[in-house]
Short mmCIF file of C-alpha atoms in Angstrom, two decimals:
data_model
loop_
_atom_site.label_atom_id
_atom_site.label_comp_id
_atom_site.label_asym_id
_atom_site.label_seq_id
_atom_site.Cartn_x
_atom_site.Cartn_y
_atom_site.Cartn_z
CA UNK A 238 160.28 54.92 96.54
CA UNK A 239 158.60 51.97 98.17
CA UNK A 240 159.08 53.18 101.72
CA UNK A 241 158.22 56.86 102.16
CA UNK A 242 158.03 58.29 105.66
CA UNK A 243 157.99 61.96 106.57
CA UNK A 244 159.33 63.35 109.84
CA UNK A 245 157.20 62.37 112.82
CA UNK A 246 154.41 60.85 110.76
CA UNK A 247 152.13 58.31 112.41
CA UNK A 248 151.37 54.80 111.26
CA UNK A 249 147.72 55.69 110.71
CA UNK A 250 148.77 58.53 108.41
CA UNK A 251 150.91 56.23 106.29
CA UNK A 252 148.16 53.64 106.10
CA UNK A 253 145.59 56.21 104.95
CA UNK A 254 148.09 57.79 102.56
CA UNK A 255 148.77 54.42 100.97
CA UNK A 256 145.05 53.96 100.41
CA UNK A 257 144.87 57.44 98.88
CA UNK A 258 147.85 56.61 96.68
CA UNK A 259 145.92 53.66 95.31
CA UNK A 260 143.03 55.99 94.45
CA UNK A 261 145.45 58.43 92.84
CA UNK A 262 146.87 55.62 90.74
CA UNK A 263 143.40 54.61 89.63
CA UNK A 264 142.62 58.22 88.74
CA UNK A 265 145.84 58.50 86.80
CA UNK A 266 145.01 55.33 84.86
CA UNK A 267 141.51 56.65 84.19
CA UNK A 268 142.91 59.94 82.87
CA UNK A 269 145.13 57.97 80.50
CA UNK A 270 142.25 55.78 79.37
CA UNK A 271 140.04 58.79 78.68
CA UNK A 272 142.80 60.59 76.78
CA UNK A 273 143.38 57.51 74.66
CA UNK A 274 139.66 57.20 73.96
CA UNK A 275 139.57 60.87 73.01
CA UNK A 276 142.50 60.48 70.62
CA UNK A 277 140.66 57.63 68.93
CA UNK A 278 137.56 59.68 68.12
CA UNK A 279 136.55 59.20 64.50
CA UNK A 280 136.64 62.12 62.06
CA UNK A 281 134.58 65.07 63.19
CA UNK A 282 132.47 67.28 60.97
CA UNK A 283 134.04 69.73 58.55
CA UNK A 284 133.75 73.36 59.49
CA UNK A 285 130.83 74.80 57.53
CA UNK A 286 132.75 77.94 56.62
CA UNK A 287 136.20 79.35 57.15
CA UNK A 288 135.10 81.73 59.89
CA UNK A 289 136.50 85.25 59.69
CA UNK A 290 137.55 86.68 63.05
CA UNK A 291 139.00 90.03 63.97
CA UNK A 292 142.23 90.51 65.88
CA UNK A 293 144.84 93.16 66.50
CA UNK A 294 148.12 92.38 64.76
CA UNK A 295 151.05 94.75 65.07
CA UNK A 296 148.77 97.63 66.05
CA UNK A 297 146.33 97.02 63.22
CA UNK A 298 142.84 95.61 63.29
CA UNK A 299 143.03 92.56 61.06
CA UNK A 300 140.64 89.97 59.67
CA UNK A 301 141.83 86.42 60.26
CA UNK A 302 140.31 83.19 59.02
CA UNK A 303 140.06 80.12 61.18
CA UNK A 304 142.29 78.26 58.72
CA UNK A 305 144.97 80.88 59.28
CA UNK A 306 145.07 80.12 62.98
CA UNK A 307 146.94 76.89 62.27
CA UNK A 308 150.54 78.00 62.56
CA UNK A 309 153.41 76.35 60.71
CA UNK A 310 152.55 72.71 60.05
CA UNK A 311 150.41 72.35 63.13
CA UNK A 312 147.75 69.69 62.86
CA UNK A 313 145.68 70.78 65.85
CA UNK A 314 144.13 74.06 66.91
CA UNK A 315 142.77 74.66 70.39
CA UNK A 316 140.21 77.45 70.68
CA UNK A 317 139.03 78.67 74.05
CA UNK A 318 135.59 80.29 74.06
CA UNK A 319 135.91 83.25 76.39
CA UNK A 320 132.63 84.41 77.95
CA UNK A 321 132.75 88.06 77.09
CA UNK A 322 130.13 89.79 74.97
CA UNK A 323 129.07 93.40 74.49
CA UNK A 324 125.98 92.87 76.64
CA UNK A 325 128.03 91.62 79.58
CA UNK A 326 129.14 94.18 82.14
CA UNK A 327 132.51 92.55 82.51
CA UNK A 328 134.44 89.57 81.29
CA UNK A 329 133.79 86.25 83.00
CA UNK A 330 136.11 86.03 86.05
CA UNK A 331 136.24 82.25 85.82
CA UNK A 332 137.37 82.34 82.19
CA UNK A 333 139.82 85.07 83.07
CA UNK A 334 141.32 82.89 85.77
CA UNK A 335 141.78 80.07 83.27
CA UNK A 336 143.25 82.43 80.68
CA UNK A 337 145.63 84.01 83.22
CA UNK A 338 147.12 80.54 83.56
CA UNK A 339 147.12 79.70 79.86
CA UNK A 340 148.85 82.98 79.11
CA UNK A 341 152.03 81.60 80.64
CA UNK A 342 151.61 78.16 79.12
CA UNK A 343 150.95 79.22 75.53
CA UNK A 344 154.62 79.38 74.47
CA UNK A 345 155.03 75.80 75.68
CA UNK A 346 151.76 74.52 74.22
CA UNK A 347 152.53 76.15 70.90
CA UNK A 348 155.60 74.00 70.48
CA UNK A 349 153.02 71.34 69.65
CA UNK A 350 149.76 72.89 68.52
CA UNK A 351 148.19 76.25 67.71
CA UNK A 352 145.94 78.07 70.15
CA UNK A 353 143.48 80.95 70.13
CA UNK A 354 140.93 82.62 72.37
CA UNK A 355 137.61 83.68 70.88
CA UNK A 356 135.10 86.08 72.45
CA UNK A 357 131.91 87.64 71.15
CA UNK A 358 132.77 91.13 72.27
CA UNK A 359 134.28 93.59 69.77
CA UNK A 360 137.97 93.27 69.15
CA UNK A 361 138.88 96.65 70.62
CA UNK A 362 137.26 95.85 73.96
CA UNK A 363 138.79 92.38 73.94
CA UNK A 364 142.27 93.62 73.05
CA UNK A 365 142.11 96.31 75.74
CA UNK A 366 141.00 93.79 78.34
CA UNK A 367 143.89 91.50 77.36
CA UNK A 368 146.38 94.35 77.51
CA UNK A 369 145.10 95.47 80.92
CA UNK A 370 145.50 91.90 82.07
CA UNK A 371 149.07 91.83 80.86
CA UNK A 372 148.39 89.10 78.33
CA UNK A 373 150.87 88.99 75.49
CA UNK A 374 150.93 85.33 74.49
CA UNK A 375 147.22 84.62 74.15
CA UNK A 376 145.89 85.13 70.62
CA UNK A 377 142.66 87.06 71.13
CA UNK A 378 140.01 87.03 68.44
CA UNK A 379 136.56 88.52 68.19
CA UNK A 380 133.74 86.45 66.74
CA UNK A 381 131.38 89.43 66.76
CA UNK A 382 130.73 89.15 63.04
CA UNK A 383 130.49 85.41 62.55
CA UNK A 384 128.47 82.46 63.88
CA UNK A 385 131.39 80.57 65.41
CA UNK A 386 130.03 80.91 68.95
CA UNK A 387 126.59 79.49 68.23
CA UNK A 388 127.95 76.82 65.86
CA UNK A 389 130.47 75.52 68.41
CA UNK A 390 128.43 76.06 71.56
CA UNK A 391 130.31 79.04 72.90
CA UNK A 392 126.89 80.63 72.97
CA UNK A 393 123.52 79.11 73.74
CA UNK A 394 120.17 80.89 73.81
CA UNK A 395 121.95 84.22 73.49
CA UNK A 396 124.14 83.53 76.52
CA UNK A 397 127.86 83.07 76.32
CA UNK A 398 129.14 79.66 77.41
CA UNK A 399 132.62 78.84 78.52
CA UNK A 400 133.87 75.97 76.44
CA UNK A 401 136.85 74.71 74.51
CA UNK A 402 137.07 73.25 71.03
CA UNK A 403 139.79 71.44 69.16
CA UNK A 404 139.99 71.52 65.38
CA UNK A 405 142.26 69.41 63.21
CA UNK A 406 143.67 69.65 59.73
CA UNK A 407 142.76 66.73 57.54
CA UNK A 408 144.61 67.47 54.32
CA UNK A 409 143.10 70.71 53.06
CA UNK A 410 140.01 70.19 55.16
CA UNK A 411 139.49 71.50 58.67
CA UNK A 412 137.39 69.33 60.93
CA UNK A 413 136.03 69.66 64.40
CA UNK A 414 137.68 67.17 66.76
CA UNK A 415 136.47 67.71 70.31
CA UNK A 416 134.45 70.03 72.51
CA UNK A 417 134.39 70.09 76.30
CA UNK A 418 130.82 68.79 76.17
CA UNK A 419 130.82 67.82 79.80
CA UNK A 420 129.66 71.34 80.49
CA UNK A 421 126.30 70.76 78.82
CA UNK A 422 125.49 67.68 80.92
CA UNK A 423 123.08 67.87 83.84
CA UNK A 424 124.86 69.01 86.99
CA UNK A 425 126.80 66.27 88.69
CA UNK A 426 127.45 65.86 92.38
CA UNK A 427 129.37 68.85 93.69
CA UNK A 428 127.47 71.31 91.54
CA UNK A 429 130.15 72.18 89.00
CA UNK A 430 130.91 70.31 85.84
CA UNK A 431 134.63 70.98 86.01
CA UNK A 432 134.80 70.43 82.30
CA UNK A 433 137.94 72.56 82.05
CA UNK A 434 139.63 71.39 85.26
CA UNK A 435 142.48 69.89 83.30
CA UNK A 436 143.64 73.29 82.06
CA UNK A 437 142.91 75.14 85.33
CA UNK A 438 145.68 74.63 87.87
CA UNK A 439 144.02 76.63 90.65
CA UNK A 440 141.42 74.01 91.49
CA UNK A 441 143.80 71.11 91.20
CA UNK A 442 146.17 72.82 93.58
CA UNK A 443 143.42 73.59 96.08
CA UNK A 444 142.41 69.94 95.87
CA UNK A 445 145.84 69.07 97.30
CA UNK A 446 144.98 70.90 100.52
CA UNK A 447 142.61 69.98 103.34
CA UNK A 448 140.59 73.12 102.58
CA UNK A 449 139.81 71.95 99.08
CA UNK A 450 137.94 74.30 96.76
CA UNK A 451 135.44 75.47 99.36
CA UNK A 452 132.98 78.01 98.02
CA UNK A 453 135.67 80.17 96.45
CA UNK A 454 135.22 81.75 93.04
CA UNK A 455 137.88 83.81 91.34
CA UNK A 456 137.38 87.53 90.75
CA UNK A 457 138.82 89.91 88.19
CA UNK A 458 140.48 91.93 90.96
CA UNK A 459 141.48 91.31 94.58
CA UNK B 31 139.08 53.31 139.32
CA UNK B 32 141.99 50.88 139.42
CA UNK B 33 141.74 48.05 136.99
CA UNK B 34 143.69 44.98 136.00
CA UNK B 35 142.62 43.02 132.96
CA UNK B 36 144.27 39.70 132.39
CA UNK B 37 143.60 37.66 129.28
CA UNK B 38 145.17 34.43 128.18
CA UNK B 39 145.30 32.94 124.71
CA UNK B 40 146.96 29.92 123.26
CA UNK B 41 148.27 30.08 119.73
CA UNK B 42 149.45 26.99 117.84
CA UNK B 43 152.58 28.77 116.67
CA UNK B 44 156.13 29.08 117.90
CA UNK B 45 157.11 31.64 120.50
CA UNK B 46 159.37 33.27 117.90
CA UNK B 47 156.46 33.83 115.55
CA UNK B 48 154.31 35.29 118.31
CA UNK B 49 157.16 37.48 119.56
CA UNK B 50 157.65 38.87 116.05
CA UNK B 51 153.94 39.58 115.90
CA UNK B 52 154.18 41.89 118.89
CA UNK B 53 157.63 43.42 118.34
CA UNK B 54 157.60 44.50 114.68
CA UNK B 55 155.84 47.49 113.18
CA UNK B 56 154.40 45.23 110.51
CA UNK B 57 153.05 42.80 113.09
CA UNK B 58 151.70 45.43 115.49
CA UNK B 59 150.02 47.33 112.64
CA UNK B 60 148.31 44.17 111.51
CA UNK B 61 146.58 43.24 114.75
CA UNK B 62 146.73 46.12 117.22
CA UNK B 63 147.10 49.66 115.89
CA UNK B 64 149.08 51.37 113.14
CA UNK B 65 152.72 51.50 114.17
CA UNK B 66 155.73 52.82 112.34
CA UNK B 67 158.23 53.75 115.01
CA UNK B 68 158.32 50.78 117.36
CA UNK B 69 161.67 49.40 118.45
CA UNK B 70 162.15 46.53 120.87
CA UNK B 71 164.46 48.55 123.10
CA UNK B 72 163.98 49.56 126.71
CA UNK B 73 163.17 53.26 126.95
CA UNK B 74 162.04 53.56 123.34
CA UNK B 75 158.97 55.75 122.88
CA UNK B 76 156.56 54.94 120.09
CA UNK B 77 153.10 55.91 118.87
CA UNK B 78 150.24 53.62 118.02
CA UNK B 79 147.61 55.32 115.92
CA UNK B 80 144.23 54.79 114.35
CA UNK B 81 141.48 56.81 112.75
CA UNK B 82 138.60 56.62 115.21
CA UNK B 83 134.88 56.34 114.49
CA UNK B 84 134.61 60.14 114.31
CA UNK B 85 137.25 60.24 111.61
CA UNK B 86 139.83 61.80 113.93
CA UNK B 87 143.28 60.48 114.69
CA UNK B 88 143.77 58.71 118.00
CA UNK B 89 147.39 58.59 119.12
CA UNK B 90 148.43 56.22 121.90
CA UNK B 91 151.75 57.33 123.31
CA UNK B 92 153.72 54.33 124.49
CA UNK B 93 157.14 53.43 125.82
CA UNK B 94 158.96 50.15 126.16
CA UNK B 95 159.60 49.88 129.91
CA UNK B 96 160.95 46.36 130.18
CA UNK B 97 161.80 43.70 127.65
CA UNK B 98 163.06 40.14 127.92
CA UNK B 99 162.95 38.46 124.51
CA UNK B 100 161.02 36.35 123.72
CA UNK B 101 159.05 35.94 126.93
CA UNK B 102 158.13 39.29 128.38
CA UNK B 103 157.54 42.91 127.38
CA UNK B 104 156.07 45.83 129.33
CA UNK B 105 154.78 49.04 127.76
CA UNK B 106 153.40 52.23 129.20
CA UNK B 107 150.25 53.25 127.37
CA UNK B 108 148.29 56.50 127.33
CA UNK B 109 145.93 58.08 124.83
CA UNK B 110 147.26 61.44 123.73
CA UNK B 111 145.26 64.13 125.55
CA UNK B 112 144.64 61.86 128.55
CA UNK B 113 148.13 62.17 130.04
CA UNK B 114 146.69 63.87 133.13
CA UNK B 115 144.92 60.59 133.96
CA UNK B 116 148.27 58.88 134.29
CA UNK B 117 149.93 56.10 132.41
CA UNK B 118 148.55 52.61 132.14
CA UNK B 119 150.71 49.53 131.62
CA UNK B 120 150.38 46.78 129.05
CA UNK B 121 152.33 43.62 129.66
CA UNK B 122 152.86 40.66 127.37
CA UNK B 123 153.97 37.33 128.79
CA UNK B 124 154.81 34.53 126.39
CA UNK B 125 155.33 30.90 127.33
CA UNK B 126 156.35 28.14 125.01
CA UNK B 127 154.25 24.97 125.29
CA UNK B 128 154.21 21.57 123.58
CA UNK B 129 151.56 22.77 121.17
CA UNK B 130 152.54 26.38 120.63
CA UNK B 131 152.64 29.53 122.70
CA UNK B 132 150.53 30.81 125.56
CA UNK B 133 150.17 34.58 125.62
CA UNK B 134 149.06 36.42 128.72
CA UNK B 135 148.12 40.04 128.28
CA UNK B 136 147.80 42.24 131.33
CA UNK B 137 146.54 45.80 131.16
CA UNK B 138 146.48 47.75 134.40
CA UNK B 139 146.11 51.30 135.58
CA UNK B 140 143.55 53.83 136.74
CA UNK B 141 140.70 54.90 134.44
CA UNK B 142 136.98 55.63 134.52
CA UNK B 143 134.50 52.81 134.05
CA UNK B 144 133.63 53.67 130.44
CA UNK B 145 137.28 53.50 129.43
CA UNK B 146 137.82 50.24 131.28
CA UNK B 147 134.75 48.79 129.55
CA UNK B 148 136.26 49.72 126.21
CA UNK B 149 139.49 47.95 127.15
CA UNK B 150 137.46 44.93 128.25
CA UNK B 151 135.67 44.65 124.95
CA UNK B 152 138.67 45.68 122.86
CA UNK B 153 141.44 43.38 123.99
CA UNK B 154 139.71 40.03 123.28
CA UNK B 155 139.07 41.21 119.74
CA UNK B 156 142.66 42.36 119.37
CA UNK B 157 144.03 39.07 120.65
CA UNK B 158 141.89 37.19 118.11
CA UNK B 159 143.42 39.37 115.45
CA UNK B 160 146.90 38.60 116.83
CA UNK B 161 146.17 34.92 116.16
CA UNK B 162 145.58 35.77 112.50
CA UNK B 163 148.69 37.93 112.32
CA UNK B 164 150.86 35.17 113.73
CA UNK B 165 149.24 32.59 111.44
CA UNK B 166 150.05 34.74 108.42
CA UNK B 167 153.66 35.24 109.55
CA UNK B 168 154.14 31.54 110.22
CA UNK B 169 152.66 30.64 106.86
CA UNK B 170 154.84 33.12 104.99
CA UNK B 171 157.93 31.43 106.41
CA UNK B 172 156.95 27.98 105.20
#
């Protein structure tokens, strides 16, 4: 597709679009480079305990260990830290927006790896919120009775933090692999760390429009 | 205010090379303004565009009025939004010489002084760029 022209487009448009395409290609290459660098991370630390979470399974409140979240022969486990604790009035709307999207993607993602969503709030509140939201694919777990959140930076100074962690199986050992640590860095230009942009289609789509992201923030209800 | 600007340049390249520089989208985009719908046909309307200093798109609406390859071409020329001020005309005259090609550019019409001043300062720069465009085309053929 060397020669793309849309109906009635001007020469100046095509010239600017070609320049943008170059930037998009550079970004694409950078994304690949970063992903490759991430994959090459050396072994992470072993989990200090096999955390016990609570979840609802087939209408029953169940205790589930972190090691049991690896389904089948999966080597990787993605855990989303959902900002929702008993002392919060409501679940984080930003997290909810991300999870609304992941809900649909989980069946696809789980062809490759295992996934779970962990929140500090009690399992009944969490399960009800998920059901109200219409979530059926997301695996919701409460970390109310363990130290997972503080150990893996889903909580800092008593406040919930939105973050994501990846754990891997190394033989019989479970090790930490990656955390979206960008979120703990000093604010960059633009004011938001965008550490979970890659799993949040809303922003990427808005970035395709002249309006961009503006000052919009998602809400639980519209 | 009626105006008639007439500039002459001599380029050490063949008349064919110069003609291609002013009658192809690639050539026009290189020295004058971005062009993607030019055709060297009488009556053909085309747009020359650029992003101006304010970051907005300027669109010059043009039409080929007369053409006589490779020695003469006449365009009408008006900035989009200024149609009420009437069309101006841009004429290219090419003459083959022993050492290359002489180009005469004539721009005439009716505009305010500020606009005419912009034409006066703009065209010499553009014609210098045309020299580079033609040089590149000639070199690429060698």
